[in-house]
Coordinates of C-alpha atoms in Angstrom, one line a residue:
X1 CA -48.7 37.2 2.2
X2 CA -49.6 36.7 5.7
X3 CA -49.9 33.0 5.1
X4 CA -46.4 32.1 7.0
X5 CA -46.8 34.0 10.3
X6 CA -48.5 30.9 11.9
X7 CA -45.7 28.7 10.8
X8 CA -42.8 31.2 12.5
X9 CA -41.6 29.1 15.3
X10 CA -38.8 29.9 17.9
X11 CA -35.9 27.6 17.2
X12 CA -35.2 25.5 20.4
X13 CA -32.2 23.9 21.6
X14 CA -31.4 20.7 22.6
X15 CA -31.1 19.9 26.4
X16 CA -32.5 23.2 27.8
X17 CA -36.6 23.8 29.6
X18 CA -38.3 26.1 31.2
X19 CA -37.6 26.7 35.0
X20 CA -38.9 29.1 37.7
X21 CA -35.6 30.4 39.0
X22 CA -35.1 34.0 40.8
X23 CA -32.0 34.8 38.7
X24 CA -32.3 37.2 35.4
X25 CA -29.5 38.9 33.4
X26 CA -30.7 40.3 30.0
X27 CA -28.5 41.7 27.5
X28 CA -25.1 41.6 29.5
X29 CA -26.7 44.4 32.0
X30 CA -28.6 43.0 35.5
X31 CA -31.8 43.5 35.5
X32 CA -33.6 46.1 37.7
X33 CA -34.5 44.8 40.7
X34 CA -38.2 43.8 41.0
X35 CA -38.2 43.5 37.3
X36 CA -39.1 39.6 35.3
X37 CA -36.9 36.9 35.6
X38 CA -35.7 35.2 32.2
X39 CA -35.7 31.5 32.0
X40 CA -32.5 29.9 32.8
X41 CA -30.3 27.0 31.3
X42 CA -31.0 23.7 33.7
X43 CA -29.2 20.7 32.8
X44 CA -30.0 17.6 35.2
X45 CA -31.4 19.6 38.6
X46 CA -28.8 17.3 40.9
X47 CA -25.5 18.2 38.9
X48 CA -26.8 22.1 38.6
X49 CA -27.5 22.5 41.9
X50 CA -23.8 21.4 43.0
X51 CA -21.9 23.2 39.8
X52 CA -24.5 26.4 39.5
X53 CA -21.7 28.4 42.1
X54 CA -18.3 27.0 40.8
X55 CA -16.1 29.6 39.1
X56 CA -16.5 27.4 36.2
X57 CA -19.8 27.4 36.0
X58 CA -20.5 30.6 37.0
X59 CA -17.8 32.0 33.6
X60 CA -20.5 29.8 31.4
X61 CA -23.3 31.0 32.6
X62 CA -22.0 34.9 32.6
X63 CA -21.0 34.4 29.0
X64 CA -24.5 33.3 28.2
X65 CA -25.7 35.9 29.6
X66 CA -28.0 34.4 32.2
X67 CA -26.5 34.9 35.2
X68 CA -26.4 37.6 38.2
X69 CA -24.6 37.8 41.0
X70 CA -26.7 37.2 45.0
X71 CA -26.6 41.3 45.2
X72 CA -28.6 41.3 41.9
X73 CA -31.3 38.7 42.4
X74 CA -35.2 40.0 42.4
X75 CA -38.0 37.7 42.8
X76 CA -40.4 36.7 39.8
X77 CA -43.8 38.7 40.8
X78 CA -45.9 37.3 38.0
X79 CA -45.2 34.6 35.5
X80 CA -46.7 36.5 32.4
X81 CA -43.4 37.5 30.9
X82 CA -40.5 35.6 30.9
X83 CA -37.2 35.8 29.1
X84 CA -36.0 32.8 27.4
X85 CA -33.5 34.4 24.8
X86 CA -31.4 31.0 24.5
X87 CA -34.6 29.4 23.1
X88 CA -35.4 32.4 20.7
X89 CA -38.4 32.8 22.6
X90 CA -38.5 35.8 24.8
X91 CA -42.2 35.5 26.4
X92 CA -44.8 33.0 25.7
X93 CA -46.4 33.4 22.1
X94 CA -43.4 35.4 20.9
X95 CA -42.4 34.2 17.3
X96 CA -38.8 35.5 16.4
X97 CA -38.7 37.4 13.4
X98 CA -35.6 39.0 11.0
X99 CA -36.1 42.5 9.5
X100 CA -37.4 41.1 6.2
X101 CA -40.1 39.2 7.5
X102 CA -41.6 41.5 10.0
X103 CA -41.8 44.1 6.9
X104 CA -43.6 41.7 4.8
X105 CA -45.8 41.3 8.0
X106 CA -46.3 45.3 8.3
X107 CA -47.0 45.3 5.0
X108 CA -49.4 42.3 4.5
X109 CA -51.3 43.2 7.9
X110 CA -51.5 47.1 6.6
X111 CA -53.2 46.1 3.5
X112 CA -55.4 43.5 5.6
X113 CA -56.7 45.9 7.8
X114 CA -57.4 49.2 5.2
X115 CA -59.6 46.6 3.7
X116 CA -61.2 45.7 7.2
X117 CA -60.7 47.9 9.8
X118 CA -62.4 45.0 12.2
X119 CA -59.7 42.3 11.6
X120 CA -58.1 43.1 15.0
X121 CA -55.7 40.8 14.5
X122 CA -54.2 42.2 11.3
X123 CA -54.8 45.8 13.0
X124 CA -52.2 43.9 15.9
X125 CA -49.7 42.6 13.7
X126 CA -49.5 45.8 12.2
X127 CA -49.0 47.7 15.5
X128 CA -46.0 45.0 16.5
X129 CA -44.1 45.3 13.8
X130 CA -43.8 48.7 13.1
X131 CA -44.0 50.3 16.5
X132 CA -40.2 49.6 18.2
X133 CA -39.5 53.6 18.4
X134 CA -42.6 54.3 19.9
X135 CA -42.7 51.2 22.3
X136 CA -39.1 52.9 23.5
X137 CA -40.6 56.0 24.0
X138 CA -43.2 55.2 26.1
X139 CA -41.0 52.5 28.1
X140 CA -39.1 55.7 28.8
X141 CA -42.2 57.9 30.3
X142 CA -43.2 54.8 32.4
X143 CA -40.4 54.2 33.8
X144 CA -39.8 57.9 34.9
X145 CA -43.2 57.9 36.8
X146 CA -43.1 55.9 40.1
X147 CA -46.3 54.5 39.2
X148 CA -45.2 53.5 35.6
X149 CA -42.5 52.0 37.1
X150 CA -44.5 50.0 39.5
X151 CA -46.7 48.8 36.6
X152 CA -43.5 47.6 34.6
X153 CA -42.1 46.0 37.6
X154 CA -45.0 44.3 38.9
X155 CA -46.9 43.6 35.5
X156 CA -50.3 43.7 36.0
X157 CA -52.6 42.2 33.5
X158 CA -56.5 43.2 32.7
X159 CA -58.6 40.0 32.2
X160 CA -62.2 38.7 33.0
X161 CA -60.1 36.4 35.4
X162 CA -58.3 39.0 37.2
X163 CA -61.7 41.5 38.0
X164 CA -63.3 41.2 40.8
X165 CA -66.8 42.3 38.6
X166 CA -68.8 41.5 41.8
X167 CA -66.9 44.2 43.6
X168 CA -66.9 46.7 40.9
X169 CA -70.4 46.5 40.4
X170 CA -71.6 48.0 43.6
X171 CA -69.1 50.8 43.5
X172 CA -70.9 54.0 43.1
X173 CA -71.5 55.5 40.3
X174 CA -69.3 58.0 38.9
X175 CA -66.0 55.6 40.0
X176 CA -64.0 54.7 37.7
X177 CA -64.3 50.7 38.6
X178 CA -68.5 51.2 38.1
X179 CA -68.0 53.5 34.9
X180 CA -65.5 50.8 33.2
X181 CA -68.1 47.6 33.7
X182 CA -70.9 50.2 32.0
X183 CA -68.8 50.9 29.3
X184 CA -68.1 46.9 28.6
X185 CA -71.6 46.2 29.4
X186 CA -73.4 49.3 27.2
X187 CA -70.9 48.5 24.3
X188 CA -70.9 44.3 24.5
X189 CA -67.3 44.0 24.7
X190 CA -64.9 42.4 27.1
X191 CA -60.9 42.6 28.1
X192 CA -60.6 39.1 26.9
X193 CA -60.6 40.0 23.4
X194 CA -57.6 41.9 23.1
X195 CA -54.3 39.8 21.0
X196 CA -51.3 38.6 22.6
X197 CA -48.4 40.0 21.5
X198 CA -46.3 38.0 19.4
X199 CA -43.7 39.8 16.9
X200 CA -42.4 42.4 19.4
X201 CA -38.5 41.4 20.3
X202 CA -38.0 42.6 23.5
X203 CA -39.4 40.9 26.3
X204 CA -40.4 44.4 28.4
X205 CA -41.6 46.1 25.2
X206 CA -44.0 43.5 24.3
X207 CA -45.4 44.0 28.0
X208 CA -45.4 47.5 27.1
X209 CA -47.6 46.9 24.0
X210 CA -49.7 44.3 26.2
X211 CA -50.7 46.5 28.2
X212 CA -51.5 49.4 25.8
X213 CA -54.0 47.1 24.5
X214 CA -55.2 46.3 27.6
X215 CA -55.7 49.5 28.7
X216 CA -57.8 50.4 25.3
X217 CA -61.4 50.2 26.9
X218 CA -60.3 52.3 29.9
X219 CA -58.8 55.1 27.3
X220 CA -62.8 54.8 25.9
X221 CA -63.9 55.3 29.9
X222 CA -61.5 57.5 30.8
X223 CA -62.6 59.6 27.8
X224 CA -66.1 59.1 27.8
X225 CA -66.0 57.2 24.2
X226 CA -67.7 54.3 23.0
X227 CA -67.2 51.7 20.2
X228 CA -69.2 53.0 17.7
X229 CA -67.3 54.2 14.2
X230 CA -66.9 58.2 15.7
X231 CA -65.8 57.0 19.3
X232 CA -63.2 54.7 17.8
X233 CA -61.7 57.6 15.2
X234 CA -61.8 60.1 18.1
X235 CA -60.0 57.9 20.4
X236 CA -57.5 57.0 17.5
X237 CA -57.0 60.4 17.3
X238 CA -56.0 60.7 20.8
X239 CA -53.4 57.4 21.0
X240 CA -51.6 58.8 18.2
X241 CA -51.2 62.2 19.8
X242 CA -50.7 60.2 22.9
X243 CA -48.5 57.0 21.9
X244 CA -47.0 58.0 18.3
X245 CA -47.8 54.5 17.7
X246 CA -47.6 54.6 13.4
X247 CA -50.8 51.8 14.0
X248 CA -52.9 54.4 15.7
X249 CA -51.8 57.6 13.3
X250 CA -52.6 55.9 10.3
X251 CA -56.0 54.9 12.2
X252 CA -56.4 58.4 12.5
X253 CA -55.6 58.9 9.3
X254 CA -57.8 56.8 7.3
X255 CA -60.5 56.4 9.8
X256 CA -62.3 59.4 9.0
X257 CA -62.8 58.1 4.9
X258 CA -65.5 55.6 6.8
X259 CA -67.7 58.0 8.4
X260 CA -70.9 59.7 7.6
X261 CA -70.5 63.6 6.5
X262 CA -72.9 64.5 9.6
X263 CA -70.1 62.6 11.8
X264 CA -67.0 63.9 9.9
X265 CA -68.6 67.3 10.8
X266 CA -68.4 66.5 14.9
X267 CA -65.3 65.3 14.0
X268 CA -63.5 68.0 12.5
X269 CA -65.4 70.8 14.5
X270 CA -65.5 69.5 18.0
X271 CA -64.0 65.8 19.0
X272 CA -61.0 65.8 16.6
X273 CA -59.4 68.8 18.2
X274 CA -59.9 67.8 21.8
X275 CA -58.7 64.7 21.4
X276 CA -55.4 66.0 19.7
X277 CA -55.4 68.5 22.2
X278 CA -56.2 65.8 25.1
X279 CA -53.6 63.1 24.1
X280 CA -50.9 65.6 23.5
X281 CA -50.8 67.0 27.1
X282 CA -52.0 64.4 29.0
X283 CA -50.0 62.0 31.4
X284 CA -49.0 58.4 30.1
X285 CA -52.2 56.6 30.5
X286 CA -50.0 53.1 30.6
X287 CA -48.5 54.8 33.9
X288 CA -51.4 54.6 36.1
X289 CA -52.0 51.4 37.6
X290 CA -56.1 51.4 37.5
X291 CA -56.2 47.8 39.2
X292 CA -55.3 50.1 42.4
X293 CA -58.0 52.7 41.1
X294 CA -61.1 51.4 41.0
X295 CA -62.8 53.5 43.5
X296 CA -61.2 56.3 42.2
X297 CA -63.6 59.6 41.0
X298 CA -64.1 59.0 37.0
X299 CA -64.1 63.1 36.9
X300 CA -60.7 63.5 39.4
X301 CA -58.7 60.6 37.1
X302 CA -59.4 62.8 34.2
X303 CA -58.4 66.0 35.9
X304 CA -55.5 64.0 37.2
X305 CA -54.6 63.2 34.0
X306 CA -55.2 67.0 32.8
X307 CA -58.0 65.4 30.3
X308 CA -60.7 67.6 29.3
X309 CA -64.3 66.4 29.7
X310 CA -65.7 65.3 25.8
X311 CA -67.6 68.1 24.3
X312 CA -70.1 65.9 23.2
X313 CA -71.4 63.2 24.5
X314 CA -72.1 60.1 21.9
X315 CA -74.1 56.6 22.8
X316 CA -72.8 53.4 23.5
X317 CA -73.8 50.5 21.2
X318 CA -77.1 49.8 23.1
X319 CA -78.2 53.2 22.9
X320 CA -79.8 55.1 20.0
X321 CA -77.1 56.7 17.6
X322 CA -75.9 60.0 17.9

């Protein structure tokens, strides 16, 4: 069912690339300032440089949506996400979809991933298309936090090639930096890992989602979780209190059918409810910018973000099993 996802390509038009331009107008509305750039039409670079500000040229390109005015401009702060609507490709990777194929998609990668709950990559698709409503809503929370909105407008990204792991590793203990590079260390897992997003069809939303995955292991820090079977269901349970993400609730769902009746016990009894109770009052986690945090107090952050401490406390993957 799943077999034509790789084939969906972005249809691309004759006699239009790629530039680097600090001009962006998405959707008819200018873009907020310090926001992404899209990608803009360029014909031969000498005869658009001289027509780009004739009131021809300037109708076109207004009716194609791709223009602002010099009040509007903002400057491209990263080149991770970039609209290119006239190409069908919003971002890099994106594969345009219609209605009928992204169900097909949430169907085939929901039937892929009750089988395995490992195939991350059927466990994405699945999160991509069927998470629009969700995406919106926590858009909306981000970008009514000045920090949110600094993380949208500067879109920061969490890779092995963008941690200074020297650094982090001689921050003291108990910081969040030290506690994070445990966590991937005790559990044998790394940022790297995570999916691009593909099948989301907004440009900022599919940063949104990027960055929820990105942010995954730091949720597991942050809540003192590991990546063993229980730590994954209770921090399930606390995205879908915390994102309404239908990928995660049906996680949380489901999840619990896999585990042991001694670990369904700590489940239901103790983790379960403070992680409903945790992700439901706590602050958008996608609003903090932890790049800026890293020295931070593990134990403040959480009070911060009114998170209670776990009431039990499980081992990571190196460690003898609870």
């Amino acid at each position: 069912m799943l077999g034509f996802a790789n084939n969906l390509g972005a249809p691309r038009r004759r006699g239009l690339t790629a530039c680097s331009v600090e001009t962006c107008y998405r959707g008819g509305k200018p873009a907020r300032k310090g926001r992404q750039p899209c990608r803009e039409i360029t014909g031969k670079p000498s005869k658009l440089s001289e027509q780009r500000n004739s009131p021809n040229c300037r109708s076109k390109l207004q009716r194609h949506a791709l223009y602002m005015s010099e009040d509007e401009v903002f400057t491209r702060k990263q080149h991770t996400f970039t609209d290119s609507a006239i190409h069908g490709r919003l971002y890099p990777n994106h594969i345009q979809t219609n209605p009928i194929q992204k169900a097909l998609l949430a169907v085939g990668s929901g039937v892929a991933a009750l089988q395995n709950p490992y195939r991350h990559d059927m466990v994405a698709v699945l999160g991509e298309t069927t998470g629009h409503l969700a995406l919106l809503k926590l858009r909306h929370r981000m970008n009514n936090n000045p920090e949110g909105y600094t993380v949208l407008t500067e879109r920061p990204r969490i890779r092995l090639s963008t941690l200074d792991l020297s650094r982090m590793s001689k921050l003291p203990d108990g910081s969040l930096g030290r506690e994070y590079l445990r966590f991937l260390e005790d559990n044998e897992v790394t940022p790297d890992t995570r999916a691009d997003v593909k099948f989301v069809d907004e440009e900022e939303l599919a940063y949104v989602m990027q960055r929820y995955r990105e942010v995954h292991d730091l949720v597991h820090t942050i809540l003192g979780m590991p990546t063993n079977m229980l730590g994954e269901v209770a921090v399930k349970w606390f995205e879908a209190a915390h994102t309404g993400l239908p990928m995660c609730i049906m996680g949380a769902i489901l999840g619990p059918l896999r585990l042991s009746l001694r670990r369904k016990q700590k489940l239901v009894s103790s983790l379960g409810p403070w992680a409903l109770r945790s992700g439901s009052r706590a602050r958008c986690m996608l609003s903090v910018f932890y790049e800026r945090r890293w020295e931070q107090n593990l134990e403040e952050l959480r009070k911060e973000l009114d998170i209670e401490p776990p009431p039990l406390i499980l081992p990571g993957k190196n460690k003898k099993a609870a």
